[in-house]
Amino acid sequence: MKKIFIIGFSILISACNLGTQPPTAESISTQTPLPTLPPATATETLVFTPTSQPTPEPPPLYFTDEFTTDSTYWDFLQTGGINLPTTTFENDSLRVDISSPDTWMIGIHNAHIYNNVFIKTKANITSTGSFGLICRYNENGWYEFNIYSDGTYNLLYGKQLTEGIAKYIPLSTEFSGHIAPSSEIGLHCQDNSLLLYVNNNLVRRVDVTNYGLGEGHIGISASSVTESPISINFEWVQVSE
């Protein structure tokens, strides 16, 4: 009986083992390969190019500059003295600061060239010094009309010798009771004559035939005398026929 049971049990185990098959190569799961990525390309670098500011349109031939904004058409040049004067457009005016005595500066408006022209300006001086107007500025020289805080005025023929240095020849020097620390002056360049105005009063007419300046730019001037520092404020410049 035991033998029969053992033999039967052995047959049962063999039957179970025969029913379970070992895994084949087809039944083993394999990992799906990742797709091949395209080669990396270089990223384009954007280069920022600053946009150049357009040059503002020049003013008309006859105009009034009230100095509300800076203007590229004004060129400021030192014509004498130690320290370079500084210019600032502020509070609707052009301010000129001069820190050394006996120092001169001119400002040339380079937009147009004039023959006969009438220039006016209004300015004030905080201390001793002068301010003025220029006409027919060119490579051969210029005419310059200045008034001083002590009541005197002069008319000069100026010529730039080198950077920062100019030669001046006096054409007229006088005193006028019309001059005040804050004044309006005018310079009328008419053919071979220069007419000088202080607060709408004609104070002098000067013949300049011998100097032969026929045309050029207009401008302004400012200077210290024996005292410094000084400040000069130009409220406006007017150019007319």
C-alpha positions as a Markdown table, in Angstrom:
| # | Residue | x | y | z |
|---|---|---|---|---|
| 1 | Met | 0.0 | 0.0 | 0.0 |
| 2 | Lys | 2.9 | 2.4 | 0.9 |
| 3 | Lys | 4.6 | 1.6 | -2.4 |
| 4 | Ile | 1.5 | 2.3 | -4.4 |
| 5 | Phe | 1.1 | 5.7 | -2.6 |
| 6 | Ile | 4.7 | 6.7 | -3.1 |
| 7 | Ile | 4.6 | 5.7 | -6.8 |
| 8 | Gly | 1.4 | 7.6 | -7.3 |
| 9 | Phe | 2.8 | 10.7 | -5.5 |
| 10 | Ser | 5.9 | 10.6 | -7.7 |
| 11 | Ile | 3.8 | 10.4 | -10.8 |
| 12 | Leu | 1.7 | 13.4 | -9.6 |
| 13 | Ile | 4.9 | 15.5 | -9.0 |
| 14 | Ser | 6.2 | 14.6 | -12.4 |
| 15 | Ala | 3.0 | 15.5 | -14.1 |
| 16 | Cys | 3.0 | 19.0 | -12.4 |
| 17 | Asn | 6.6 | 19.6 | -13.5 |
| 18 | Leu | 5.8 | 18.7 | -17.0 |
| 19 | Gly | 2.9 | 21.2 | -17.1 |
| 20 | Thr | 5.1 | 24.2 | -16.3 |
| 21 | Gln | 7.3 | 25.3 | -19.2 |
| 22 | Pro | 10.5 | 27.4 | -18.7 |
| 23 | Pro | 10.3 | 30.9 | -20.1 |
| 24 | Thr | 11.5 | 31.2 | -23.7 |
| 25 | Ala | 13.4 | 34.0 | -25.3 |
| 26 | Glu | 10.1 | 35.3 | -26.8 |
| 27 | Ser | 8.4 | 35.5 | -23.5 |
| 28 | Ile | 11.0 | 37.7 | -21.8 |
| 29 | Ser | 10.0 | 41.3 | -21.9 |
| 30 | Thr | 12.6 | 43.6 | -23.3 |
| 31 | Gln | 13.0 | 47.4 | -22.7 |
| 32 | Thr | 11.9 | 49.6 | -25.6 |
| 33 | Pro | 14.9 | 51.7 | -26.8 |
| 34 | Leu | 14.5 | 55.5 | -26.5 |
| 35 | Pro | 14.1 | 57.4 | -29.8 |
| 36 | Thr | 17.3 | 58.9 | -31.2 |
| 37 | Leu | 17.4 | 62.7 | -30.6 |
| 38 | Pro | 18.6 | 65.0 | -33.3 |
| 39 | Pro | 22.0 | 66.6 | -32.7 |
| 40 | Ala | 21.8 | 69.8 | -30.7 |
| 41 | Thr | 22.1 | 73.0 | -32.7 |
| 42 | Ala | 23.7 | 76.3 | -31.6 |
| 43 | Thr | 21.3 | 78.8 | -30.2 |
| 44 | Glu | 21.3 | 82.0 | -32.2 |
| 45 | Thr | 22.6 | 85.0 | -30.2 |
| 46 | Leu | 20.7 | 88.2 | -30.6 |
| 47 | Val | 23.0 | 91.2 | -30.7 |
| 48 | Phe | 21.4 | 94.5 | -29.6 |
| 49 | Thr | 22.3 | 97.4 | -31.8 |
| 50 | Pro | 21.5 | 100.8 | -30.3 |
| 51 | Thr | 19.4 | 103.0 | -32.5 |
| 52 | Ser | 21.2 | 106.2 | -33.4 |
| 53 | Gln | 19.2 | 109.4 | -32.4 |
| 54 | Pro | 18.2 | 111.3 | -35.5 |
| 55 | Thr | 19.6 | 114.8 | -35.9 |
| 56 | Pro | 16.9 | 117.3 | -35.0 |
| 57 | Glu | 15.6 | 119.5 | -37.8 |
| 58 | Pro | 17.3 | 122.9 | -37.9 |
| 59 | Pro | 15.2 | 125.9 | -37.0 |
| 60 | Pro | 14.0 | 128.2 | -39.7 |
| 61 | Leu | 16.2 | 130.9 | -41.0 |
| 62 | Tyr | 14.6 | 133.5 | -38.6 |
| 63 | Phe | 13.7 | 132.1 | -35.2 |
| 64 | Thr | 13.6 | 132.7 | -31.5 |
| 65 | Asp | 15.4 | 130.2 | -29.2 |
| 66 | Glu | 14.0 | 130.3 | -25.7 |
| 67 | Phe | 16.3 | 127.6 | -24.4 |
| 68 | Thr | 13.6 | 125.2 | -23.4 |
| 69 | Thr | 15.7 | 122.2 | -24.5 |
| 70 | Asp | 19.3 | 121.5 | -25.3 |
| 71 | Ser | 20.2 | 122.2 | -28.9 |
| 72 | Thr | 22.9 | 120.5 | -31.0 |
| 73 | Tyr | 23.2 | 123.6 | -33.1 |
| 74 | Trp | 25.1 | 125.6 | -30.4 |
| 75 | Asp | 28.9 | 125.3 | -30.3 |
| 76 | Phe | 30.6 | 126.8 | -27.3 |
| 77 | Leu | 34.2 | 127.9 | -27.5 |
| 78 | Gln | 36.6 | 129.4 | -25.0 |
| 79 | Thr | 38.4 | 132.5 | -26.4 |
| 80 | Gly | 40.6 | 133.4 | -23.4 |
| 81 | Gly | 41.2 | 132.7 | -19.7 |
| 82 | Ile | 42.3 | 129.8 | -17.5 |
| 83 | Asn | 39.3 | 127.6 | -16.8 |
| 84 | Leu | 36.8 | 126.4 | -19.3 |
| 85 | Pro | 33.4 | 128.0 | -18.8 |
| 86 | Thr | 30.4 | 125.6 | -18.4 |
| 87 | Thr | 27.0 | 125.9 | -20.1 |
| 88 | Thr | 23.7 | 124.5 | -18.9 |
| 89 | Phe | 20.2 | 124.5 | -20.4 |
| 90 | Glu | 18.0 | 124.8 | -17.3 |
| 91 | Asn | 14.8 | 126.6 | -16.2 |
| 92 | Asp | 14.1 | 127.8 | -19.8 |
| 93 | Ser | 17.4 | 129.6 | -20.0 |
| 94 | Leu | 21.0 | 129.1 | -21.0 |
| 95 | Arg | 23.3 | 129.5 | -18.0 |
| 96 | Val | 27.0 | 130.2 | -18.4 |
| 97 | Asp | 29.2 | 129.7 | -15.3 |
| 98 | Ile | 32.8 | 131.2 | -15.4 |
| 99 | Ser | 35.1 | 130.2 | -12.5 |
| 100 | Ser | 38.2 | 132.2 | -13.4 |
| 101 | Pro | 38.8 | 135.9 | -14.0 |
| 102 | Asp | 39.5 | 137.5 | -17.4 |
| 103 | Thr | 37.8 | 134.5 | -19.2 |
| 104 | Trp | 35.9 | 134.7 | -22.4 |
| 105 | Met | 33.4 | 132.3 | -24.1 |
| 106 | Ile | 31.4 | 132.5 | -27.3 |
| 107 | Gly | 28.5 | 130.4 | -28.4 |
| 108 | Ile | 28.0 | 130.0 | -32.2 |
| 109 | His | 24.7 | 128.9 | -33.7 |
| 110 | Asn | 25.8 | 126.9 | -36.7 |
| 111 | Ala | 22.5 | 126.1 | -38.4 |
| 112 | His | 22.5 | 129.0 | -40.9 |
| 113 | Ile | 24.8 | 131.6 | -42.5 |
| 114 | Tyr | 23.6 | 135.2 | -42.7 |
| 115 | Asn | 24.7 | 138.4 | -44.4 |
| 116 | Asn | 22.3 | 141.1 | -43.2 |
| 117 | Val | 20.7 | 140.1 | -39.9 |
| 118 | Phe | 19.2 | 141.5 | -36.7 |
| 119 | Ile | 20.0 | 139.6 | -33.5 |
| 120 | Lys | 18.6 | 140.3 | -30.1 |
| 121 | Thr | 19.0 | 138.7 | -26.6 |
| 122 | Lys | 18.0 | 139.2 | -23.0 |
| 123 | Ala | 20.3 | 138.2 | -20.2 |
| 124 | Asn | 21.3 | 139.0 | -16.7 |
| 125 | Ile | 24.6 | 139.0 | -14.8 |
| 126 | Thr | 24.9 | 137.9 | -11.2 |
| 127 | Ser | 28.1 | 139.8 | -10.6 |
| 128 | Thr | 30.7 | 141.8 | -12.7 |
| 129 | Gly | 31.1 | 140.6 | -16.2 |
| 130 | Ser | 29.7 | 141.0 | -19.7 |
| 131 | Phe | 27.4 | 139.4 | -22.2 |
| 132 | Gly | 26.9 | 140.1 | -25.9 |
| 133 | Leu | 26.0 | 139.2 | -29.5 |
| 134 | Ile | 28.0 | 138.0 | -32.5 |
| 135 | Cys | 27.4 | 138.2 | -36.2 |
| 136 | Arg | 29.2 | 137.1 | -39.4 |
| 137 | Tyr | 31.3 | 134.5 | -37.6 |
| 138 | Asn | 33.5 | 132.7 | -40.1 |
| 139 | Glu | 37.1 | 131.5 | -40.5 |
| 140 | Asn | 38.3 | 135.1 | -40.9 |
| 141 | Gly | 36.8 | 136.4 | -37.7 |
| 142 | Trp | 33.6 | 137.9 | -36.3 |
| 143 | Tyr | 31.9 | 141.1 | -34.9 |
| 144 | Glu | 31.1 | 141.1 | -31.2 |
| 145 | Phe | 28.9 | 143.6 | -29.3 |
| 146 | Asn | 29.3 | 143.3 | -25.5 |
| 147 | Ile | 27.7 | 145.2 | -22.5 |
| 148 | Tyr | 29.2 | 145.2 | -19.0 |
| 149 | Ser | 27.7 | 145.4 | -15.6 |
| 150 | Asp | 29.4 | 148.8 | -14.9 |
| 151 | Gly | 27.4 | 150.4 | -17.8 |
| 152 | Thr | 30.0 | 150.3 | -20.5 |
| 153 | Tyr | 29.8 | 148.6 | -23.9 |
| 154 | Asn | 32.2 | 147.8 | -26.7 |
| 155 | Leu | 32.2 | 146.5 | -30.3 |
| 156 | Leu | 35.1 | 144.1 | -31.1 |
| 157 | Tyr | 36.5 | 142.4 | -34.2 |
| 158 | Gly | 37.5 | 138.9 | -33.0 |
| 159 | Lys | 39.6 | 136.3 | -34.7 |
| 160 | Gln | 40.4 | 132.8 | -33.3 |
| 161 | Leu | 44.2 | 132.2 | -33.1 |
| 162 | Thr | 44.3 | 128.8 | -31.6 |
| 163 | Glu | 42.1 | 126.6 | -29.4 |
| 164 | Gly | 41.1 | 128.7 | -26.4 |
| 165 | Ile | 42.8 | 131.9 | -27.5 |
| 166 | Ala | 41.4 | 134.7 | -29.7 |
| 167 | Lys | 42.7 | 138.1 | -30.8 |
| 168 | Tyr | 40.4 | 141.1 | -30.3 |
| 169 | Ile | 40.5 | 144.5 | -31.9 |
| 170 | Pro | 38.4 | 147.2 | -30.3 |
| 171 | Leu | 36.2 | 149.1 | -32.8 |
| 172 | Ser | 34.2 | 151.2 | -30.3 |
| 173 | Thr | 34.0 | 151.6 | -26.5 |
| 174 | Glu | 31.4 | 153.8 | -24.8 |
| 175 | Phe | 29.3 | 154.3 | -21.7 |
| 176 | Ser | 25.5 | 154.1 | -21.8 |
| 177 | Gly | 23.0 | 154.9 | -19.0 |
| 178 | His | 20.6 | 152.4 | -20.6 |
| 179 | Ile | 22.6 | 149.4 | -19.4 |
| 180 | Ala | 21.4 | 147.5 | -16.4 |
| 181 | Pro | 22.4 | 144.1 | -14.9 |
| 182 | Ser | 19.4 | 142.6 | -16.7 |
| 183 | Ser | 19.2 | 144.1 | -20.2 |
| 184 | Glu | 17.9 | 143.4 | -23.7 |
| 185 | Ile | 20.5 | 144.2 | -26.4 |
| 186 | Gly | 20.5 | 144.1 | -30.2 |
| 187 | Leu | 23.0 | 143.9 | -33.0 |
| 188 | His | 21.9 | 144.8 | -36.5 |
| 189 | Cys | 24.5 | 143.8 | -39.1 |
| 190 | Gln | 23.5 | 145.7 | -42.2 |
| 191 | Asp | 25.9 | 145.8 | -45.2 |
| 192 | Asn | 29.0 | 147.7 | -44.0 |
| 193 | Ser | 27.4 | 149.1 | -40.8 |
| 194 | Leu | 26.7 | 147.7 | -37.4 |
| 195 | Leu | 23.9 | 149.1 | -35.3 |
| 196 | Leu | 24.1 | 148.6 | -31.5 |
| 197 | Tyr | 20.9 | 148.6 | -29.3 |
| 198 | Val | 20.5 | 148.6 | -25.6 |
| 199 | Asn | 16.9 | 148.1 | -24.3 |
| 200 | Asn | 15.5 | 149.1 | -27.7 |
| 201 | Asn | 17.6 | 152.3 | -27.8 |
| 202 | Leu | 20.1 | 152.8 | -30.7 |
| 203 | Val | 23.4 | 153.7 | -28.9 |
| 204 | Arg | 25.9 | 153.5 | -31.7 |
| 205 | Arg | 26.3 | 153.0 | -35.5 |
| 206 | Val | 29.8 | 151.8 | -36.6 |
| 207 | Asp | 31.2 | 151.5 | -40.1 |
| 208 | Val | 33.1 | 148.2 | -40.6 |
| 209 | Thr | 34.0 | 148.5 | -44.3 |
| 210 | Asn | 37.7 | 148.0 | -43.6 |
| 211 | Tyr | 37.2 | 144.6 | -42.0 |
| 212 | Gly | 35.4 | 142.9 | -44.9 |
| 213 | Leu | 33.4 | 140.2 | -43.1 |
| 214 | Gly | 30.5 | 139.6 | -45.5 |
| 215 | Glu | 28.6 | 136.7 | -44.0 |
| 216 | Gly | 28.7 | 134.1 | -41.3 |
| 217 | His | 27.0 | 132.5 | -38.3 |
| 218 | Ile | 25.3 | 134.4 | -35.4 |
| 219 | Gly | 26.2 | 133.8 | -31.8 |
| 220 | Ile | 26.4 | 135.1 | -28.2 |
| 221 | Ser | 29.3 | 135.9 | -25.8 |
| 222 | Ala | 30.0 | 135.9 | -22.1 |
| 223 | Ser | 33.0 | 136.9 | -20.0 |
| 224 | Ser | 34.2 | 137.6 | -16.5 |
| 225 | Val | 36.4 | 140.6 | -15.8 |
| 226 | Thr | 38.5 | 140.9 | -12.6 |
| 227 | Glu | 36.1 | 138.9 | -10.3 |
| 228 | Ser | 35.0 | 135.3 | -10.4 |
| 229 | Pro | 33.0 | 133.2 | -10.3 |
| 230 | Ile | 30.1 | 134.7 | -12.2 |
| 231 | Ser | 27.0 | 133.4 | -13.8 |
| 232 | Ile | 25.2 | 134.8 | -16.8 |
| 233 | Asn | 21.7 | 133.6 | -17.8 |
| 234 | Phe | 20.4 | 134.1 | -21.3 |
| 235 | Glu | 16.6 | 134.1 | -21.4 |
| 236 | Trp | 16.3 | 134.0 | -25.2 |
| 237 | Val | 18.0 | 134.8 | -28.5 |
| 238 | Gln | 16.0 | 136.2 | -31.5 |
| 239 | Val | 17.1 | 136.2 | -35.1 |
| 240 | Ser | 15.3 | 138.3 | -37.7 |
| 241 | Glu | 15.8 | 140.3 | -40.9 |
